[in-house]
Short mmCIF file of C-alpha atoms in Angstrom, two decimals:
data_model
loop_
_atom_site.label_atom_id
_atom_site.label_comp_id
_atom_site.label_asym_id
_atom_site.label_seq_id
_atom_site.Cartn_x
_atom_site.Cartn_y
_atom_site.Cartn_z
CA MET A 1 77.15 89.15 -30.96
CA LYS A 2 76.37 86.37 -28.53
CA ILE A 3 73.02 87.72 -27.68
CA MET A 4 71.88 87.77 -31.27
CA THR A 5 73.28 84.23 -31.85
CA ALA A 6 71.37 83.05 -28.70
CA ILE A 7 68.20 84.49 -30.28
CA ALA A 8 69.09 83.07 -33.60
CA CYS A 9 69.38 79.67 -32.06
CA GLY A 10 66.29 79.90 -30.11
CA ALA A 11 64.25 80.58 -33.25
CA LEU A 12 65.88 77.74 -34.70
CA MET A 13 64.90 75.47 -32.11
CA SER A 14 61.51 76.57 -31.88
CA ALA A 15 61.04 76.17 -35.24
CA ALA A 16 62.05 72.67 -35.02
CA VAL A 17 60.10 71.74 -32.21
CA ALA A 18 57.06 73.26 -34.27
CA ASP A 19 58.13 70.90 -37.23
CA ALA A 20 58.41 68.17 -35.16
CA SER A 21 55.11 68.73 -33.39
CA ALA A 22 53.37 69.07 -36.82
CA GLN A 23 54.93 65.46 -38.07
CA SER A 24 53.82 63.87 -34.60
CA CYS A 25 50.40 65.26 -34.94
CA LYS A 26 48.34 62.19 -35.60
CA VAL A 27 44.35 62.33 -36.08
CA PRO A 28 42.97 58.66 -36.31
CA LEU A 29 39.50 59.88 -37.80
CA LEU A 30 37.91 62.87 -39.49
CA LYS A 31 34.15 62.67 -39.77
CA VAL A 32 32.83 64.71 -42.92
CA LEU A 33 29.04 65.55 -42.95
CA ALA A 34 28.44 65.93 -46.74
CA GLN A 35 26.22 66.03 -49.67
CA LYS A 36 26.37 63.55 -52.55
CA SER A 37 28.43 64.98 -55.59
CA LEU A 38 29.97 63.40 -58.75
CA GLY A 39 33.35 65.03 -57.62
CA LEU A 40 33.07 63.03 -54.14
CA THR A 41 31.93 60.03 -55.85
CA VAL A 42 35.22 60.24 -57.99
CA MET A 43 37.53 61.02 -55.03
CA GLU A 44 36.29 58.03 -53.09
CA LYS A 45 38.05 55.86 -55.65
CA THR A 46 41.56 57.05 -54.06
CA LEU A 47 40.28 57.63 -50.58
CA ALA A 48 41.75 54.29 -49.16
CA ASP A 49 45.21 55.54 -50.61
CA TYR A 50 45.08 58.94 -49.05
CA GLU A 51 44.00 57.20 -45.80
CA LYS A 52 47.22 54.97 -45.83
CA ALA A 53 49.44 57.65 -46.60
CA SER A 54 47.96 60.11 -44.04
CA GLY A 55 47.11 57.74 -41.23
CA THR A 56 43.92 59.31 -40.83
CA LYS A 57 40.49 57.45 -41.66
CA VAL A 58 37.80 59.44 -43.38
CA GLN A 59 34.24 58.74 -42.37
CA ILE A 60 31.79 60.35 -44.89
CA SER A 61 28.21 60.86 -44.25
CA TYR A 62 25.77 61.96 -46.91
CA PHE A 63 22.64 63.82 -46.75
CA GLY A 64 20.18 65.47 -49.45
CA GLU A 65 20.47 69.20 -49.62
CA ASN A 66 18.02 70.29 -47.38
CA ASP A 67 18.81 67.46 -44.62
CA ARG A 68 22.54 68.52 -44.94
CA ARG A 69 21.86 72.20 -44.27
CA SER A 70 19.82 71.40 -41.18
CA LYS A 71 21.73 68.92 -39.75
CA ALA A 72 25.18 70.87 -40.14
CA ARG A 73 23.32 73.71 -38.61
CA LEU A 74 22.12 71.79 -35.62
CA ASP A 75 25.44 70.36 -34.88
CA ALA A 76 27.18 73.74 -35.11
CA SER A 77 24.71 75.63 -33.10
CA THR A 78 24.74 72.96 -30.19
CA ARG A 79 28.48 72.68 -30.42
CA ALA A 80 27.85 69.09 -30.50
CA GLY A 81 31.15 68.71 -32.58
CA SER A 82 30.24 65.20 -34.23
CA TYR A 83 32.02 66.26 -37.36
CA GLN A 84 35.14 67.85 -38.07
CA ILE A 85 34.44 68.82 -41.68
CA TYR A 86 31.16 70.46 -43.19
CA TYR A 87 30.08 70.55 -46.93
CA ILE A 88 28.65 74.24 -46.93
CA ASP A 89 27.69 76.53 -49.68
CA GLU A 90 26.92 80.27 -50.84
CA ALA A 91 23.60 80.23 -49.19
CA ASN A 92 24.88 79.54 -45.49
CA VAL A 93 28.48 80.60 -45.57
CA ALA A 94 27.86 84.05 -43.91
CA GLU A 95 25.56 82.46 -41.41
CA PHE A 96 28.28 79.90 -40.41
CA ALA A 97 31.16 82.34 -40.51
CA THR A 98 29.38 85.04 -38.65
CA ALA A 99 28.38 82.57 -35.95
CA GLY A 100 31.75 81.36 -35.58
CA TRP A 101 30.80 77.64 -36.65
CA VAL A 102 33.72 77.50 -39.28
CA VAL A 103 37.16 78.46 -39.10
CA PRO A 104 38.99 80.54 -41.43
CA LEU A 105 40.35 78.00 -43.89
CA LEU A 106 43.41 79.25 -45.43
CA LYS A 107 45.48 79.01 -42.15
CA TYR A 108 44.98 75.26 -42.41
CA LEU A 109 44.89 74.78 -45.89
CA PRO A 110 48.66 73.72 -47.16
CA LYS A 111 50.22 76.07 -49.55
CA GLU A 112 50.60 73.33 -52.22
CA ALA A 113 46.74 73.43 -52.44
CA ASP A 114 47.12 76.52 -54.28
CA TYR A 115 43.93 78.08 -53.42
CA ASP A 116 44.38 81.01 -55.92
CA ASP A 117 43.95 78.64 -58.51
CA PHE A 118 40.16 78.28 -57.98
CA LEU A 119 38.37 80.39 -60.40
CA PRO A 120 37.67 84.04 -59.00
CA GLY A 121 33.77 83.43 -58.80
CA ARG A 122 34.33 80.33 -56.74
CA ARG A 123 36.52 81.97 -54.45
CA ALA A 124 34.12 84.84 -54.11
CA VAL A 125 31.10 82.59 -53.08
CA ALA A 126 33.47 80.59 -50.62
CA SER A 127 34.33 83.73 -48.88
CA TYR A 128 32.58 86.29 -46.42
CA ASN A 129 34.08 89.64 -45.76
CA GLY A 130 36.95 88.73 -47.65
CA VAL A 131 37.86 85.75 -45.55
CA ALA A 132 37.95 82.22 -47.41
CA TYR A 133 35.86 79.70 -45.43
CA PHE A 134 35.43 76.67 -47.75
CA ALA A 135 37.37 74.99 -50.69
CA PRO A 136 34.92 74.61 -53.70
CA LEU A 137 33.87 71.21 -54.74
CA ILE A 138 31.32 72.26 -57.11
CA GLY A 139 30.22 75.69 -58.51
CA GLY A 140 29.22 77.62 -61.47
CA SER A 141 27.03 80.55 -62.72
CA ASP A 142 24.29 80.85 -65.42
CA PHE A 143 23.84 80.03 -69.17
CA LEU A 144 20.99 81.13 -71.26
CA PHE A 145 20.26 77.39 -72.79
CA TYR A 146 18.65 77.74 -76.34
CA ARG A 147 17.88 75.62 -78.91
CA ARG A 148 20.10 76.20 -81.82
CA ASP A 149 18.29 74.26 -84.21
CA LEU A 150 14.79 75.67 -83.55
CA LEU A 151 15.93 79.32 -83.78
CA GLU A 152 18.00 78.89 -87.12
CA LYS A 153 14.72 77.11 -88.50
CA ALA A 154 12.47 80.00 -87.31
CA GLY A 155 14.83 82.72 -88.13
CA VAL A 156 15.14 83.89 -84.42
CA ALA A 157 18.47 85.51 -83.57
CA VAL A 158 20.09 84.61 -80.24
CA PRO A 159 18.81 86.98 -77.58
CA ARG A 160 21.27 89.36 -76.00
CA THR A 161 19.03 91.54 -74.01
CA LEU A 162 16.19 90.71 -71.62
CA ASP A 163 13.77 92.43 -73.91
CA GLU A 164 14.97 90.41 -76.88
CA LEU A 165 14.48 87.22 -74.74
CA VAL A 166 11.02 88.03 -73.89
CA ALA A 167 10.14 88.42 -77.67
CA ALA A 168 11.96 85.38 -78.74
CA VAL A 169 10.18 83.26 -76.04
CA LYS A 170 6.88 84.55 -77.18
CA LYS A 171 7.50 83.84 -80.93
CA MET A 172 9.12 80.20 -80.21
CA HIS A 173 6.07 79.23 -78.18
CA SER A 174 4.11 76.60 -80.09
CA PRO A 175 2.77 74.13 -77.76
CA PRO A 176 2.24 71.38 -77.35
CA ASN A 177 5.22 70.71 -79.50
CA VAL A 178 7.35 73.23 -78.21
CA TYR A 179 7.21 75.73 -75.09
CA GLY A 180 9.00 79.17 -75.09
CA TRP A 181 10.28 78.96 -71.62
CA ALA A 182 11.13 76.85 -68.44
CA ALA A 183 12.48 78.24 -65.18
CA ARG A 184 12.42 77.37 -61.33
CA GLY A 185 8.86 78.29 -59.84
CA GLN A 186 9.16 75.98 -56.57
CA ARG A 187 9.55 77.56 -53.18
CA GLY A 188 12.93 77.98 -51.74
CA SER A 189 15.84 80.19 -51.18
CA GLY A 190 17.75 77.94 -53.79
CA MET A 191 15.02 77.48 -56.04
CA ASN A 192 12.58 80.26 -57.19
CA VAL A 193 14.42 83.04 -55.22
CA TRP A 194 17.76 82.06 -56.65
CA ARG A 195 16.53 82.21 -60.51
CA TRP A 196 14.30 85.39 -59.55
CA ALA A 197 16.87 87.51 -57.87
CA PRO A 198 18.95 88.37 -61.00
CA PHE A 199 15.75 89.73 -62.49
CA MET A 200 15.06 91.75 -59.69
CA LEU A 201 18.66 93.24 -59.35
CA ALA A 202 18.56 93.70 -63.16
CA ALA A 203 15.31 95.96 -62.99
CA GLY A 204 17.26 98.24 -60.48
CA GLY A 205 15.99 96.67 -57.30
CA LYS A 206 18.06 96.07 -54.24
CA TRP A 207 17.81 93.55 -51.36
CA GLU A 208 18.57 96.16 -48.91
CA ASN A 209 19.36 99.75 -48.10
CA ASN A 210 21.74 100.51 -45.30
CA GLY A 211 20.94 97.07 -43.63
CA VAL A 212 17.09 97.69 -44.08
CA PRO A 213 15.30 95.14 -46.43
CA SER A 214 14.15 96.95 -49.45
CA PHE A 215 13.43 94.30 -51.99
CA ASN A 216 9.59 95.41 -52.28
CA SER A 217 10.43 98.40 -54.36
CA ALA A 218 8.66 99.27 -57.72
CA GLN A 219 11.52 97.86 -59.83
CA ALA A 220 11.08 94.46 -57.79
CA VAL A 221 7.34 94.31 -58.45
CA LYS A 222 8.17 95.11 -62.06
CA ALA A 223 10.71 92.11 -62.05
CA THR A 224 8.56 89.98 -60.24
CA THR A 225 5.47 90.49 -62.64
CA LEU A 226 8.02 89.80 -65.94
CA TYR A 227 9.04 86.40 -64.16
CA ARG A 228 5.52 85.67 -63.31
CA ASP A 229 4.26 86.37 -66.78
CA LEU A 230 7.20 84.23 -68.42
CA PHE A 231 5.56 81.02 -66.96
CA LYS A 232 2.73 81.51 -69.57
CA TYR A 233 4.99 80.01 -71.84
CA ALA A 234 6.23 77.31 -69.97
CA PRO A 235 4.93 73.68 -69.79
CA PRO A 236 2.03 72.80 -67.78
CA GLY A 237 2.94 73.07 -64.13
CA GLY A 238 5.98 74.94 -64.84
CA ALA A 239 5.43 77.38 -62.05
CA THR A 240 6.06 74.96 -59.53
CA TYR A 241 9.20 73.25 -61.46
CA ASP A 242 12.42 72.86 -59.41
CA TRP A 243 15.57 72.81 -61.24
CA SER A 244 15.56 68.93 -62.19
CA ASN A 245 12.05 69.66 -63.69
CA ALA A 246 13.24 72.48 -65.66
CA LEU A 247 16.25 70.62 -66.93
CA GLU A 248 14.33 67.46 -67.83
CA ALA A 249 11.51 69.40 -69.77
CA PHE A 250 14.40 71.13 -71.75
CA ARG A 251 16.63 67.93 -72.69
CA SER A 252 13.21 66.22 -73.72
CA GLY A 253 13.13 68.77 -76.45
CA LYS A 254 10.01 70.49 -75.44
CA VAL A 255 11.62 73.78 -74.58
CA ALA A 256 13.42 76.74 -76.64
CA PHE A 257 14.79 78.83 -73.68
CA MET A 258 16.07 78.21 -70.04
CA ILE A 259 18.36 79.99 -67.73
CA GLU A 260 20.16 77.53 -65.76
CA SER A 261 23.40 76.62 -64.15
CA THR A 262 26.37 76.20 -66.12
CA PRO A 263 27.34 72.77 -65.10
CA PHE A 264 24.12 71.37 -66.42
CA ALA A 265 25.29 71.94 -70.04
CA ASP A 266 26.84 68.64 -69.36
CA TRP A 267 23.74 66.91 -69.05
CA MET A 268 22.30 68.46 -72.37
CA GLU A 269 25.10 66.75 -74.05
CA ASP A 270 24.78 63.27 -72.58
CA PRO A 271 23.31 60.73 -75.51
CA LYS A 272 22.00 58.37 -72.74
CA LYS A 273 19.67 60.86 -71.37
CA SER A 274 19.23 63.94 -73.57
CA SER A 275 17.26 64.10 -77.00
CA VAL A 276 18.95 67.42 -77.79
CA VAL A 277 22.78 66.54 -77.91
CA ASP A 278 24.52 69.05 -80.28
CA LYS A 279 21.25 71.11 -80.64
CA VAL A 280 21.79 73.62 -77.83
CA GLY A 281 23.65 76.97 -77.59
CA TYR A 282 25.23 78.41 -74.55
CA VAL A 283 25.78 82.07 -73.73
CA ARG A 284 25.63 84.76 -70.86
CA PRO A 285 22.21 85.65 -69.67
CA PRO A 286 20.69 88.61 -71.71
CA ALA A 287 21.67 92.05 -70.32
CA PRO A 288 21.41 93.37 -67.76
CA LEU A 289 20.80 90.08 -66.16
CA ALA A 290 23.73 88.74 -64.17
CA SER A 291 24.93 85.16 -64.12
CA ALA A 292 24.17 84.04 -60.87
CA ALA A 293 27.55 82.69 -59.09
CA TYR A 294 27.33 79.69 -56.57
CA GLY A 295 29.54 77.17 -54.98
CA HIS A 296 29.78 74.51 -52.70
CA GLY A 297 32.57 72.91 -50.76
CA LEU A 298 34.37 71.76 -47.61
CA ALA A 299 34.84 73.69 -44.44
CA ILE A 300 36.53 73.04 -40.95
CA SER A 301 33.98 72.78 -38.23
CA THR A 302 35.10 75.16 -35.12
CA SER A 303 33.42 72.74 -32.57
CA GLY A 304 34.32 69.55 -34.42
CA ALA A 305 37.95 70.45 -34.81
CA LYS A 306 38.64 71.64 -31.70
CA ASP A 307 42.61 71.64 -31.45
CA GLU A 308 45.01 72.64 -33.92
CA CYS A 309 46.10 69.05 -34.93
CA THR A 310 42.78 68.43 -35.90
CA ARG A 311 42.33 71.43 -38.06
CA GLN A 312 45.54 70.53 -39.49
CA ALA A 313 44.26 67.27 -40.39
CA ALA A 314 41.08 68.78 -41.81
CA GLY A 315 42.93 71.04 -43.83
CA LYS A 316 45.10 68.60 -45.51
CA PHE A 317 41.87 66.23 -46.58
CA ILE A 318 39.89 69.22 -47.83
CA ALA A 319 43.33 70.06 -49.86
CA PHE A 320 43.28 66.38 -51.15
CA ALA A 321 39.46 66.13 -51.98
CA THR A 322 39.56 69.73 -53.93
CA GLY A 323 43.02 69.37 -55.27
CA LYS A 324 44.07 69.76 -58.96
CA GLU A 325 44.54 66.00 -59.32
CA GLN A 326 41.28 65.14 -58.27
CA GLU A 327 39.81 67.70 -60.85
CA GLN A 328 41.89 65.85 -63.56
CA ALA A 329 40.70 62.55 -62.24
CA ARG A 330 37.02 63.52 -62.63
CA LEU A 331 37.37 64.61 -66.10
CA LYS A 332 39.13 61.60 -66.93
CA ASP A 333 35.99 59.93 -65.28
CA LYS A 334 33.93 62.00 -67.78
CA VAL A 335 32.76 64.35 -65.12
CA PHE A 336 32.97 67.44 -66.83
CA SER A 337 30.68 69.44 -64.54
CA ASP A 338 32.30 69.51 -61.16
CA TYR A 339 35.34 71.61 -62.00
CA ASN A 340 36.48 74.71 -60.23
CA ARG A 341 40.05 75.62 -60.93
CA SER A 342 41.74 77.65 -63.61
CA SER A 343 44.36 74.91 -64.12
CA THR A 344 41.31 72.62 -65.10
CA VAL A 345 39.78 74.92 -67.34
CA ASN A 346 42.89 75.70 -69.22
CA SER A 347 44.02 72.02 -69.31
CA ASP A 348 44.57 70.28 -72.57
CA TYR A 349 42.10 67.54 -71.35
CA PHE A 350 39.57 69.99 -70.95
CA ARG A 351 39.77 71.71 -74.04
CA GLN A 352 40.00 68.30 -76.03
CA HIS A 353 36.91 66.77 -74.13
CA VAL A 354 34.57 69.66 -73.54
CA LYS A 355 32.43 70.72 -76.59
CA PRO A 356 33.29 73.88 -78.20
CA GLN A 357 30.05 75.51 -77.66
CA ILE A 358 30.19 75.05 -73.92
CA GLN A 359 33.80 76.49 -73.72
CA ALA A 360 32.40 79.38 -75.86
CA GLY A 361 29.67 80.03 -73.46
CA LEU A 362 31.98 79.79 -70.47
CA THR A 363 34.12 82.62 -71.99
CA ASP A 364 31.08 84.75 -72.63
CA THR A 365 29.46 84.22 -69.20
CA THR A 366 32.60 84.57 -66.94
CA PRO A 367 32.78 88.57 -67.02
CA VAL A 368 29.10 88.95 -65.84
CA SER A 369 29.23 86.04 -62.96
CA ARG A 370 28.60 87.40 -59.48
CA VAL A 371 26.85 86.55 -56.46
CA THR A 372 23.23 87.66 -56.42
CA ILE A 373 21.68 86.33 -53.21
CA TRP A 374 21.84 88.56 -50.05
CA PRO A 375 25.13 87.72 -48.55
CA SER A 376 23.67 87.92 -44.86
CA PRO A 377 23.56 85.29 -42.04
CA GLU A 378 19.78 85.71 -41.95
CA TRP A 379 19.55 84.84 -45.58
CA PRO A 380 18.39 81.11 -45.14
CA ASP A 381 15.48 82.29 -43.21
CA ILE A 382 14.65 85.22 -45.08
CA GLY A 383 15.09 83.46 -48.46
CA ASP A 384 13.03 80.45 -47.64
CA ASN A 385 10.19 82.86 -46.68
CA LEU A 386 10.45 84.72 -49.85
CA GLY A 387 10.29 81.50 -52.10
CA VAL A 388 6.81 80.66 -50.36
CA VAL A 389 5.46 84.19 -51.31
CA LEU A 390 7.07 84.06 -54.72
CA GLU A 391 5.46 80.51 -55.29
CA GLU A 392 2.11 81.83 -54.50
CA VAL A 393 2.65 84.76 -57.03
CA PHE A 394 3.85 82.50 -60.03
CA THR A 395 0.88 79.99 -59.33
CA GLY A 396 -1.65 82.73 -59.40
CA THR A 397 -2.67 81.99 -55.68
CA ARG A 398 -1.72 85.59 -54.98
CA THR A 399 -2.59 88.54 -57.65
CA ASP A 400 -1.37 91.47 -55.46
CA VAL A 401 2.50 91.49 -56.38
CA GLN A 402 3.24 94.45 -54.38
CA GLY A 403 1.33 93.29 -51.35
CA ALA A 404 3.25 89.99 -51.61
CA LEU A 405 6.59 91.34 -51.64
CA ASP A 406 5.47 93.97 -48.79
CA GLU A 407 4.93 91.02 -46.66
CA ALA A 408 7.76 89.28 -47.45
CA ASN A 409 9.93 92.56 -46.85
CA GLU A 410 8.36 93.09 -43.52
CA TYR A 411 9.21 89.42 -42.52
CA ALA A 412 12.74 90.05 -43.58
CA THR A 413 12.83 93.25 -41.44
CA ASP A 414 11.64 91.66 -38.19
CA VAL A 415 14.24 88.75 -38.83
CA MET A 416 16.91 91.46 -39.18
CA SER A 417 15.75 93.26 -36.16
CA ARG A 418 15.46 90.13 -33.89
CA ALA A 419 19.24 89.38 -35.06
CA LYS A 420 20.37 92.90 -34.16
CA LYS A 421 18.81 92.84 -30.78
CA ARG A 422 20.72 89.30 -30.15
CA LYS A 423 24.02 90.87 -30.95
#
């Protein structure tokens, strides 16, 4: 009995020491390498209050998307450790996790942060091999954006299948007043490849077969040909559009159909910048297209946050920046695009202030949202090279679709082979 009492007392003393250690753990400064977002802009309004309460100053350095990715990769790979927190996304989470550049998040994220409250699609893209590595700041999937007024006038039904979409695009195409279609054509793993991938998968194509790249199949060729041919119904120069070009073309009133990310619905309903307010419908991409899920968020740097104390401090800041209160603050600041939590979508404020057509679209889209890029550590290299080849196909520089995909697939095979040898 005395032995058991001694053990119990020892356990209590150890717990007390651990609690005292956690309370005495002070981190004067956290550096965050980030990409500008509306959510972070809103968060900065209360950052001083967080710093005062936590005793930790937070220094955020903002970069454009490509610079942010390259600077984080350089800082992590060289183990410079200049930043304790990285802003990462679905395109590089596999790379950073596999290389050990970021630590599993949930060990350091406070339980009250309620990670399970994040929408399932957001948690899926924030994880690799079932382990969560970042807490989402922004994210979404895909809508088919369509002009309700134009379709009603033309007597065209909302397309629910890919064949119906192609037929509707052709029927609605009446340049220069209205173009049937707009999409991303510009090179890049997050540009044309991102938008093309659901077409490839819907046609029966696959990224790989037993680890060997296989996105040059007959099904992939068919999908690429279809995607290329849709640019015949796009505005001039549409084959090199990035997402912002496609959005501006659509909200200028010149485009009938577009598949783009769900948060951009908020852009369509902005009366200061959009000419199509209350004229747009939002539904899931036509079957069998998937709705491409994505997410960006904050992760803890392995080299920047070397000790447990720093990692705990980083976890607390991430919980603050991505928390429920911050999402509600964004809504009240009229930022309806940067939401990630079930509690946000189900809140009275969201239901009262987000237009019914957008809410209906989210309900329609959620069941078919999934990751459509190749979740591989080598993805950034493979995806960017594929983007170059696809842009050449879409602009007509290359006419041999099979040969173009063969070349990109061969490059991917070499990349995977070199990666395997390094292991």
